[in-house]
mmCIF file of C-alpha atoms in Angstrom:
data_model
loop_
_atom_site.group_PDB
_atom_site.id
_atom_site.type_symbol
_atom_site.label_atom_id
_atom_site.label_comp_id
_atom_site.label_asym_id
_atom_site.label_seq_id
_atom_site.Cartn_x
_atom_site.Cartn_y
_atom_site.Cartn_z
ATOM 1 C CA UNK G 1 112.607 115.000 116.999
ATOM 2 C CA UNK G 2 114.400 116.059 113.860
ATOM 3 C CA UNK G 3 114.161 112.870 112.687
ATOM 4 C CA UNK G 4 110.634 111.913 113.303
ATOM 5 C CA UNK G 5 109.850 115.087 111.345
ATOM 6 C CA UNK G 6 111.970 114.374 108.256
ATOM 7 C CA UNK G 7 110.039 110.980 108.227
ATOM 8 C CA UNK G 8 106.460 112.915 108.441
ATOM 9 C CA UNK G 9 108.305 114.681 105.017
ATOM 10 C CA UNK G 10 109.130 111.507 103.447
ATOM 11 C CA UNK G 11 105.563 110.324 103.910
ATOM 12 C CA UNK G 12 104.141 113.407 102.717
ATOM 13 C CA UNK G 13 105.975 113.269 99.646
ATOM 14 C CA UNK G 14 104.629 110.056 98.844
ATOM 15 C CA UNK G 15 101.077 110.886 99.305
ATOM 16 C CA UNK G 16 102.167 113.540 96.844
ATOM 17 C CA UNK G 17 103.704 111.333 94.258
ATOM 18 C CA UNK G 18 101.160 108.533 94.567
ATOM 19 C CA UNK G 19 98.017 111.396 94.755
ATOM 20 C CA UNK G 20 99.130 112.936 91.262
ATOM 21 C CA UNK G 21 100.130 109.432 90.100
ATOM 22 C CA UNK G 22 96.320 108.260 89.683
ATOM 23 C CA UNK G 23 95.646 111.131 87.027
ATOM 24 C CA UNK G 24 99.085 110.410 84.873
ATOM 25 C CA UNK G 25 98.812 106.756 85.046
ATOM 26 C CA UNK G 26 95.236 107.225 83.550
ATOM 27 C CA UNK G 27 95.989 109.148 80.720
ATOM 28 C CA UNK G 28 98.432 106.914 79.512
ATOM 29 C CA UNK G 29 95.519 104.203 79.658
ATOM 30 C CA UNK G 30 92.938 106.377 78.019
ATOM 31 C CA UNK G 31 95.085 107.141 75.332
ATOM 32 C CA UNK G 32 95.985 103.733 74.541
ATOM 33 C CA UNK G 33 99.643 103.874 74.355
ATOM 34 C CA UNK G 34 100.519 101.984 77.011
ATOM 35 C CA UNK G 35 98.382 98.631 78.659
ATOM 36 C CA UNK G 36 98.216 98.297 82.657
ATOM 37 C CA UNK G 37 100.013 95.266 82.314
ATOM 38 C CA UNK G 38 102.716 96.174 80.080
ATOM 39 C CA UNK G 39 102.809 99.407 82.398
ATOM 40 C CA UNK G 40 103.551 97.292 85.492
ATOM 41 C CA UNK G 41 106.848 95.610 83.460
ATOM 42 C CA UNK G 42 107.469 99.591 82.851
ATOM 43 C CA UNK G 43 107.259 100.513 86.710
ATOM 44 C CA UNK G 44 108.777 97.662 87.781
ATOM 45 C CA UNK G 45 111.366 96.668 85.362
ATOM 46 C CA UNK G 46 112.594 101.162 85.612
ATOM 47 C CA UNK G 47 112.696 100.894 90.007
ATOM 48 C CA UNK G 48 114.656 98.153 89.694
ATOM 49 C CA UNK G 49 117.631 99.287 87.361
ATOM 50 C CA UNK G 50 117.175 102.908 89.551
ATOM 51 C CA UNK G 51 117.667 100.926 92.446
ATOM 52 C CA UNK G 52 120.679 98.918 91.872
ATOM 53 C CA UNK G 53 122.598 101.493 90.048
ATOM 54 C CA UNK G 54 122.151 103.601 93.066
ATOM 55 C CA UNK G 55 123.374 100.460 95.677
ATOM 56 C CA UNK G 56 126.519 100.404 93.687
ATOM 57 C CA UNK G 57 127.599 103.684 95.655
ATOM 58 C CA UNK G 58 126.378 102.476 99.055
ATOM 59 C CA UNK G 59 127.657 100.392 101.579
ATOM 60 C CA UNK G 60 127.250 96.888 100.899
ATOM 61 C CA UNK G 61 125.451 94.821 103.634
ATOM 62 C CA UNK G 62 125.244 91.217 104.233
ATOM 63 C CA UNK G 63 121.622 89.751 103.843
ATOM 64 C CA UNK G 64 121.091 86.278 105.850
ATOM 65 C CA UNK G 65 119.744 83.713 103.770
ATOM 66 C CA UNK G 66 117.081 83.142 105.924
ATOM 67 C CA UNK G 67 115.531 86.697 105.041
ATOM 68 C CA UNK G 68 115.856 85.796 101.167
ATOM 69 C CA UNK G 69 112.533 84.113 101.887
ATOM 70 C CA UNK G 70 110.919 87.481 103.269
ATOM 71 C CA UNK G 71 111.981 89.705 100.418
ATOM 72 C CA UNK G 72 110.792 87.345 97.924
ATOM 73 C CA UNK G 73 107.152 87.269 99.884
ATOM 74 C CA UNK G 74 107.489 91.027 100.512
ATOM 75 C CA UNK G 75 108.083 91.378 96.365
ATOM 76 C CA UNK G 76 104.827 88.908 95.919
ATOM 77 C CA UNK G 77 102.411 91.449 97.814
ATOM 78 C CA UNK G 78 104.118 94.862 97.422
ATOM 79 C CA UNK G 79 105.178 94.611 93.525
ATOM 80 C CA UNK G 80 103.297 91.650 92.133
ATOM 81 C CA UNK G 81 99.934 91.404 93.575
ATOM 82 C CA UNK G 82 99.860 94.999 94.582
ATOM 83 C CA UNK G 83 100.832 97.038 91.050
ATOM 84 C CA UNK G 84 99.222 94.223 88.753
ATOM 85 C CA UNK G 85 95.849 95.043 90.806
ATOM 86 C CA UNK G 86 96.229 98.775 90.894
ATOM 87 C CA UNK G 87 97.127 99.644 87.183
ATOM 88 C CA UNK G 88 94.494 96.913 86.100
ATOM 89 C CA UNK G 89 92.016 98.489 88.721
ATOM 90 C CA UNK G 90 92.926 102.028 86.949
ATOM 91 C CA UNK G 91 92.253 100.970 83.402
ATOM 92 C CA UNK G 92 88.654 100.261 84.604
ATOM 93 C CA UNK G 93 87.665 103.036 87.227
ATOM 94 C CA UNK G 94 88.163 106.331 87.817
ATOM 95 C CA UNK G 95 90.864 108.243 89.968
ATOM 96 C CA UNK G 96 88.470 109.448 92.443
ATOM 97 C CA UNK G 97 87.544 105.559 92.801
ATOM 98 C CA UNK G 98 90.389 104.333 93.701
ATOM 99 C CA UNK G 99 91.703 107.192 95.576
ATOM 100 C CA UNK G 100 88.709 106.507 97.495
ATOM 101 C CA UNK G 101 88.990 102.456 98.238
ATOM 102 C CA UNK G 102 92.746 103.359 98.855
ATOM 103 C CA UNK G 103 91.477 104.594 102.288
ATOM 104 C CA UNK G 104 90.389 100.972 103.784
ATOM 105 C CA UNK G 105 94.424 100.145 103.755
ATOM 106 C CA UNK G 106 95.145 102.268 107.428
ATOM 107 C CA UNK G 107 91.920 100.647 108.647
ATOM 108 C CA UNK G 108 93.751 97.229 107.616
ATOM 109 C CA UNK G 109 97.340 98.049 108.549
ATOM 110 C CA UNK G 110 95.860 99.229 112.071
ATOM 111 C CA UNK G 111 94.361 95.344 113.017
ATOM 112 C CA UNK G 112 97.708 94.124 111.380
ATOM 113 C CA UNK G 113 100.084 96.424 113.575
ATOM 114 C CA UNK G 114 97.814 95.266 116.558
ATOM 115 C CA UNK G 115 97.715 91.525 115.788
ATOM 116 C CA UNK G 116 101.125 91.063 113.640
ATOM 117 C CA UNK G 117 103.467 93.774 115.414
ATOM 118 C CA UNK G 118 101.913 93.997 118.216
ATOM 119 C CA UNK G 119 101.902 97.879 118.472
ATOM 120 C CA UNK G 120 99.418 99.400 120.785
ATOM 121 C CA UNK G 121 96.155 101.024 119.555
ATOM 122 C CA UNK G 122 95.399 103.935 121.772
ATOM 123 C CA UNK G 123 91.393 105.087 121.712
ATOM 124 C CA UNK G 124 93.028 108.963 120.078
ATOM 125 C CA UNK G 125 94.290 106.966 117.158
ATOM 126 C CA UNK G 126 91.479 105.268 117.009
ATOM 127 C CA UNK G 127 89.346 108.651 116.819
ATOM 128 C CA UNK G 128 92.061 110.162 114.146
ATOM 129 C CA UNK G 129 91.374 106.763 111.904
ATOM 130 C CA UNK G 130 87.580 107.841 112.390
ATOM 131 C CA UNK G 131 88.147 111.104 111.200
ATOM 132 C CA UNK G 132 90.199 110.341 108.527
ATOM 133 C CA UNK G 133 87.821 108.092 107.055
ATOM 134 C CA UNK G 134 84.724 109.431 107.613
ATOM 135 C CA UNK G 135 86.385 112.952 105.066
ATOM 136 C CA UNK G 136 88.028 110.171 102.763
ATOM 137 C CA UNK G 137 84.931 108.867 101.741
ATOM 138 C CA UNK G 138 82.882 111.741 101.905
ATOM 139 C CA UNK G 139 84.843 113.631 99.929
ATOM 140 C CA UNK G 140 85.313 110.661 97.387
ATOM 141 C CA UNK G 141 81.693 109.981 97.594
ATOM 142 C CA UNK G 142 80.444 113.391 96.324
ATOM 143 C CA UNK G 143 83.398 113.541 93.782
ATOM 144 C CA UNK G 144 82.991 113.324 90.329
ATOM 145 C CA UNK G 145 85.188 112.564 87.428
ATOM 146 C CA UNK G 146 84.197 112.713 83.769
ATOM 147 C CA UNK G 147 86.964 110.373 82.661
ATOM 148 C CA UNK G 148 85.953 107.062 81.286
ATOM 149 C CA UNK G 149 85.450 103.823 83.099
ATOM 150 C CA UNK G 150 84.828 100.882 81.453
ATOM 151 C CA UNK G 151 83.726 98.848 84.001
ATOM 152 C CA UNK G 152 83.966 100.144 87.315
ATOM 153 C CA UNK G 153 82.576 97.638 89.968
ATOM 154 C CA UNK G 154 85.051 95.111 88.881
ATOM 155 C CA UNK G 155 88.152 98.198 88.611
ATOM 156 C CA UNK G 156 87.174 98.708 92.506
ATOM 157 C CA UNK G 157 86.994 95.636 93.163
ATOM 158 C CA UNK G 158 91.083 95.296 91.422
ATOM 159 C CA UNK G 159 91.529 98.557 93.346
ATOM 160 C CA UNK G 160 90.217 96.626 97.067
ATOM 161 C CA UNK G 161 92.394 93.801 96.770
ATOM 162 C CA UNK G 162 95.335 96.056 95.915
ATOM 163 C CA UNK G 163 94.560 97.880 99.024
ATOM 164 C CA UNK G 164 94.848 94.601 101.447
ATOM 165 C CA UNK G 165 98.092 93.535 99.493
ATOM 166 C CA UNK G 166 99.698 96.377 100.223
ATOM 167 C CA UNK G 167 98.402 96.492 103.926
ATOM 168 C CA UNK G 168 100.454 93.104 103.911
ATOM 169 C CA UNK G 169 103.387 94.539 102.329
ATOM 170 C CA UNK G 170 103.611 97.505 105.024
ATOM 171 C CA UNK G 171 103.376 95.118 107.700
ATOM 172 C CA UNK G 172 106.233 92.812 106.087
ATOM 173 C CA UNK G 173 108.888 95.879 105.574
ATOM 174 C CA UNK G 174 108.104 97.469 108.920
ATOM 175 C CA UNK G 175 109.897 94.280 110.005
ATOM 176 C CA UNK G 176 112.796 94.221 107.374
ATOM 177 C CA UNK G 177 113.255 98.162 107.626
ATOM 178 C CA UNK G 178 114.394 97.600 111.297
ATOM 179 C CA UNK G 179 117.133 95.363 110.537
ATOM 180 C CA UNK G 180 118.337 96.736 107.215
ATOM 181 C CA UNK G 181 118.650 99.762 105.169
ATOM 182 C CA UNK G 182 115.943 100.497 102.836
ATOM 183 C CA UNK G 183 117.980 100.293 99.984
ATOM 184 C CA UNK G 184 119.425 96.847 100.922
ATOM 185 C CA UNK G 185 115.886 95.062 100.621
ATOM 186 C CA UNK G 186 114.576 97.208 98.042
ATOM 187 C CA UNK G 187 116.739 96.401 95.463
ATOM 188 C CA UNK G 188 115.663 92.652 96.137
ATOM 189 C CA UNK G 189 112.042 93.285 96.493
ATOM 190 C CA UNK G 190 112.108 94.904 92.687
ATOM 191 C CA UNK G 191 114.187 92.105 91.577
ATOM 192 C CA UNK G 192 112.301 89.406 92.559
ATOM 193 C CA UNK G 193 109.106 91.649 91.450
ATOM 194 C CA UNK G 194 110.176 91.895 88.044
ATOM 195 C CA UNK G 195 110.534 88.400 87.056
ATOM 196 C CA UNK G 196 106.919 87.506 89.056
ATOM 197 C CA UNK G 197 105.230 90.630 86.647
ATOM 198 C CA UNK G 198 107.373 89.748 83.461
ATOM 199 C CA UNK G 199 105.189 86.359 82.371
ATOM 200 C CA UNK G 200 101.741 88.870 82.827
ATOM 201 C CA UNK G 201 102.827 91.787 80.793
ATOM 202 C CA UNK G 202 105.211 90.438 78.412
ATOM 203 C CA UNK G 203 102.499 90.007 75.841
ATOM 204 C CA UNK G 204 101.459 93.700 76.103
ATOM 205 C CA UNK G 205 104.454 95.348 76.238
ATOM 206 C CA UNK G 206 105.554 93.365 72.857
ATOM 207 C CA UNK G 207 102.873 95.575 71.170
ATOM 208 C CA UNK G 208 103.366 99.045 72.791
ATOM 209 C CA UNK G 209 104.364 101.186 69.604
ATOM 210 C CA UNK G 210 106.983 103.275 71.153
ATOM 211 C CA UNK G 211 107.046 106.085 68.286
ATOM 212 C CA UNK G 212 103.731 106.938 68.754
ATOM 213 C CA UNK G 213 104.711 108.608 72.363
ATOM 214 C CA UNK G 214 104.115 111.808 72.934
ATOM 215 C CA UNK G 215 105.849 114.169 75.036
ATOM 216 C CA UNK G 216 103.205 114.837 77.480
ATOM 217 C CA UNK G 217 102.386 110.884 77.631
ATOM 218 C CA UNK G 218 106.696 110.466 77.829
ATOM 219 C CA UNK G 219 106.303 112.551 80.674
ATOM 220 C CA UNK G 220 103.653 110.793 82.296
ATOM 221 C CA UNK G 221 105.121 107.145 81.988
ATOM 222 C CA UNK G 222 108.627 108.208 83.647
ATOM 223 C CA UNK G 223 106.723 109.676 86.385
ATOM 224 C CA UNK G 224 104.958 106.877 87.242
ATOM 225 C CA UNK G 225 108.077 104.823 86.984
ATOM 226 C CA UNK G 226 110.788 107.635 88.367
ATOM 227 C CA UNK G 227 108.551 109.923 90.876
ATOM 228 C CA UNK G 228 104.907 106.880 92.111
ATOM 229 C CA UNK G 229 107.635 103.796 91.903
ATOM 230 C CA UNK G 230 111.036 104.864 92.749
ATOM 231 C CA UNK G 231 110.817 107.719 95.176
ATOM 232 C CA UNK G 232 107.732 106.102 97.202
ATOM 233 C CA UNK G 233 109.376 102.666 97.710
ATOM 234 C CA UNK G 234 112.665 104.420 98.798
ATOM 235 C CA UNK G 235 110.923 107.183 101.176
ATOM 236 C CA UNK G 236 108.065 104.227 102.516
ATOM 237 C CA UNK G 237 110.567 102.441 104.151
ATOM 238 C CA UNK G 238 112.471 105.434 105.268
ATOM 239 C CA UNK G 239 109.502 106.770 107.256
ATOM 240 C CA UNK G 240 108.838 103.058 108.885
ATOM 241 C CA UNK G 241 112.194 103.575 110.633
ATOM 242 C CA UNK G 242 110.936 106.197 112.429
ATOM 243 C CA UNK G 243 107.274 105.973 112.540
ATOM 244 C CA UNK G 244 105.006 103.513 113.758
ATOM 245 C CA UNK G 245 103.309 101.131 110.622
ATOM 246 C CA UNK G 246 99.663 102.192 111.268
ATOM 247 C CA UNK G 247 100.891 105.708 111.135
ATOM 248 C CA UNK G 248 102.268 105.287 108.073
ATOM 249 C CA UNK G 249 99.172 103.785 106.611
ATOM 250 C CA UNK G 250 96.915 106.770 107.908
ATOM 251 C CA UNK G 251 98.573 109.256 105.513
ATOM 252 C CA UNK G 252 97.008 107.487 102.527
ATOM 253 C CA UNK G 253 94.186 109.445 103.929
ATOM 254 C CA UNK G 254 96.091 112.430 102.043
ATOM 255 C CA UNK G 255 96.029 111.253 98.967
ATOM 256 C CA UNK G 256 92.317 111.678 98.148
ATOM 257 C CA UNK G 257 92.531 115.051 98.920
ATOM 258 C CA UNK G 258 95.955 115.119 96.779
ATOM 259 C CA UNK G 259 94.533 113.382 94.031
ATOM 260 C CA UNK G 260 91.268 115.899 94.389
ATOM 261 C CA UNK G 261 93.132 119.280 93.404
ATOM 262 C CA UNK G 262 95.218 117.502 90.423
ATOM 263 C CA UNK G 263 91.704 116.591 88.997
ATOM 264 C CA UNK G 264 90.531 119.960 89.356
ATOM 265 C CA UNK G 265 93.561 121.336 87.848
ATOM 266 C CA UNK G 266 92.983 119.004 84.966
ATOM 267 C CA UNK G 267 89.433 119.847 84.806
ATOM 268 C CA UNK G 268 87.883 117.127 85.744
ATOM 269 C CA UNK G 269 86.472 117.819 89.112
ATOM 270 C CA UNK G 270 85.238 120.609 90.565
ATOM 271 C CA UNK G 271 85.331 122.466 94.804
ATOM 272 C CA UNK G 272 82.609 122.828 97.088
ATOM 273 C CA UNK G 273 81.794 123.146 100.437
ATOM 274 C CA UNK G 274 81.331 119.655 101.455
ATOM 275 C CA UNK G 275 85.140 118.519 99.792
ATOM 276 C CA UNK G 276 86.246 121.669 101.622
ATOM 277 C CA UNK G 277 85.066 119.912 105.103
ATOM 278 C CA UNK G 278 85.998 116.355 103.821
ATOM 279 C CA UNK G 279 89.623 117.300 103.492
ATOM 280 C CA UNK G 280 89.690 119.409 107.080
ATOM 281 C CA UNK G 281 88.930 116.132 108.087
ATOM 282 C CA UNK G 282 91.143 114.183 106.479
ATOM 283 C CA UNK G 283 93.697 116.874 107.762
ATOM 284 C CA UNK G 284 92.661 116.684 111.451
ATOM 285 C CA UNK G 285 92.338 113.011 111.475
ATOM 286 C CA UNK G 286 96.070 112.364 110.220
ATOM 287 C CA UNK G 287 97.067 115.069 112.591
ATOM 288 C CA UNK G 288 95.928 113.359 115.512
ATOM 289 C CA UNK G 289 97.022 109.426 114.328
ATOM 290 C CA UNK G 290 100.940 110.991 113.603
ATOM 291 C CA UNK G 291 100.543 113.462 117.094
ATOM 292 C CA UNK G 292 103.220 112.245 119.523
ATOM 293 C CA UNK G 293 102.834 113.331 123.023
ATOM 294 C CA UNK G 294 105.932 114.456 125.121
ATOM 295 C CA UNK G 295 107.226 112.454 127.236
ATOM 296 C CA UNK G 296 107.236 113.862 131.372
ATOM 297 C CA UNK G 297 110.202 114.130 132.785
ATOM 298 C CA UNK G 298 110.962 112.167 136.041
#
């Protein structure tokens, strides 16, 4: 029991991380010190020295060769596809936009887990994914942001296609986080992930001009890279261990709601009554999808 409840933790704290993440990641954009694709290089090029410096004081584990194959493919959709798609997706929308498409990925990592993993979809998850969704978007719907988009149908659309990559990616580590520790395939996913982003964003990150950082935009790179990239691809793949992959993909539901009350406490967005139901929603709805009953005793 313990254990399933440290993994409901882990997840929540990467709702957390990812929730605030929109806002930072946007004001490096806005400000122009940073480009999404140079950015990616950033994330991904950061997780990966964090990761192997921490596997030098773990346990070393033997990888089959065989598997090689499934990191690599794991790094395509979960760092490549999926960060090049969501910073580039930023730079155009708003945070409240693509907090808002980043609900669809539970709806897609529910047919996956059904079709791919073969987990069973019970009609109460079914009516928790309902619930979830329906206060997702209606509290995305009536949000509003007054930071700049510069074109925003083709940002959601960047933001969509991030959300089925990392559907993919979910489904692929559910698999690999039952035969090794997280850290074991992590450290190859961001390896592999950094030289597929390095040819995009090597142009971009030539001209970053480095002394022109501020603190506060410091601040907001290395939590993007440290707190959105690090800690959330170390405490995903603890939480599949213990928790079923369309669970895990329900709590994204959180992150609207998360990423609601940073923009409000930026002032950018503003409370009502409708959010205020939206997000009881969203709360009930991941409630019922993580809710495991007791088993009788015989």
């Amino acid at each position: 029991m313990k254990s399933r409840s440290y993994a409901i933790v882990a997840l929540l704290m990467v709702q957390v991380l990812y929730g605030l993440n929109f806002t930072f990641a946007k004001i490096v954009f806005n400000d122009n010190f940073v480009g999404p694709l140079a950015f990616v290089i950033l994330r991904v090029g950061g997780a990966t020295i964090l990761f192997w410096l921490v596997s030098l004081f773990l346990p070393k584990e033997k990888v089959d060769k065989k598997d090689y194959f499934k990191f690599f493919m794991a790094a395509v959709f979960g760092v490549g596809i999926n960060m090049i798609l969501f910073l580039k997706g930023l730079q155009l929308t708003t945070p409240i936009h693509a907090s808002a498409i980043v609900t669809i990925t539970p709806v897609i990592i529910l047919v996956l887990s059904a079709i791919v993993l073969k987990e069973k979809v019970t009609k109460l998850k079914v009516l928790g994914v309902i619930l979830a969704l329906g206060g997702a978007l209606a509290l995305t719907i009536y949000g509003k942001s007054t930071r700049a988009a510069d074109n925003v149908f083709l940002g959601n659309t960047f933001i969509f296609l991030n959300a089925i990559a990392y559907s993919i990616y979910i489904i692929l580590i559910k698999q690999l986080s039952a035969k090794y520790h997280p850290f074991t395939f992590i450290k190859w996913l961001f390896l592999f992930g950094f030289f597929l982003v390095l040819p995009f964003g090597i142009g971009e990150l030539n001209a970053v001009e480095w002394q022109s950082f501020t603190p506060a935009i410091t601040f907001a790179v290395l939590f993007v890279v440290v707190g959105a990239t690090f800690g959330t691809y170390l405490l995903n793949p603890l939480a599949l261990t213990r928790l079923k992959a369309s669970t895990v993909g329900v709590f994204i539901y959180l992150q609207p709601v998360i990423a609601g009350f940073f923009a409000m406490f930026m002032g950018v967005d503003t409370i009502d009554a409708i959010k205020i139901v939206a997000m009881l929603f969203i709360f009930v709805g991941v409630y019922i999808v993580s809710y495991k009953p007791k088993q009788k005793s015989v």
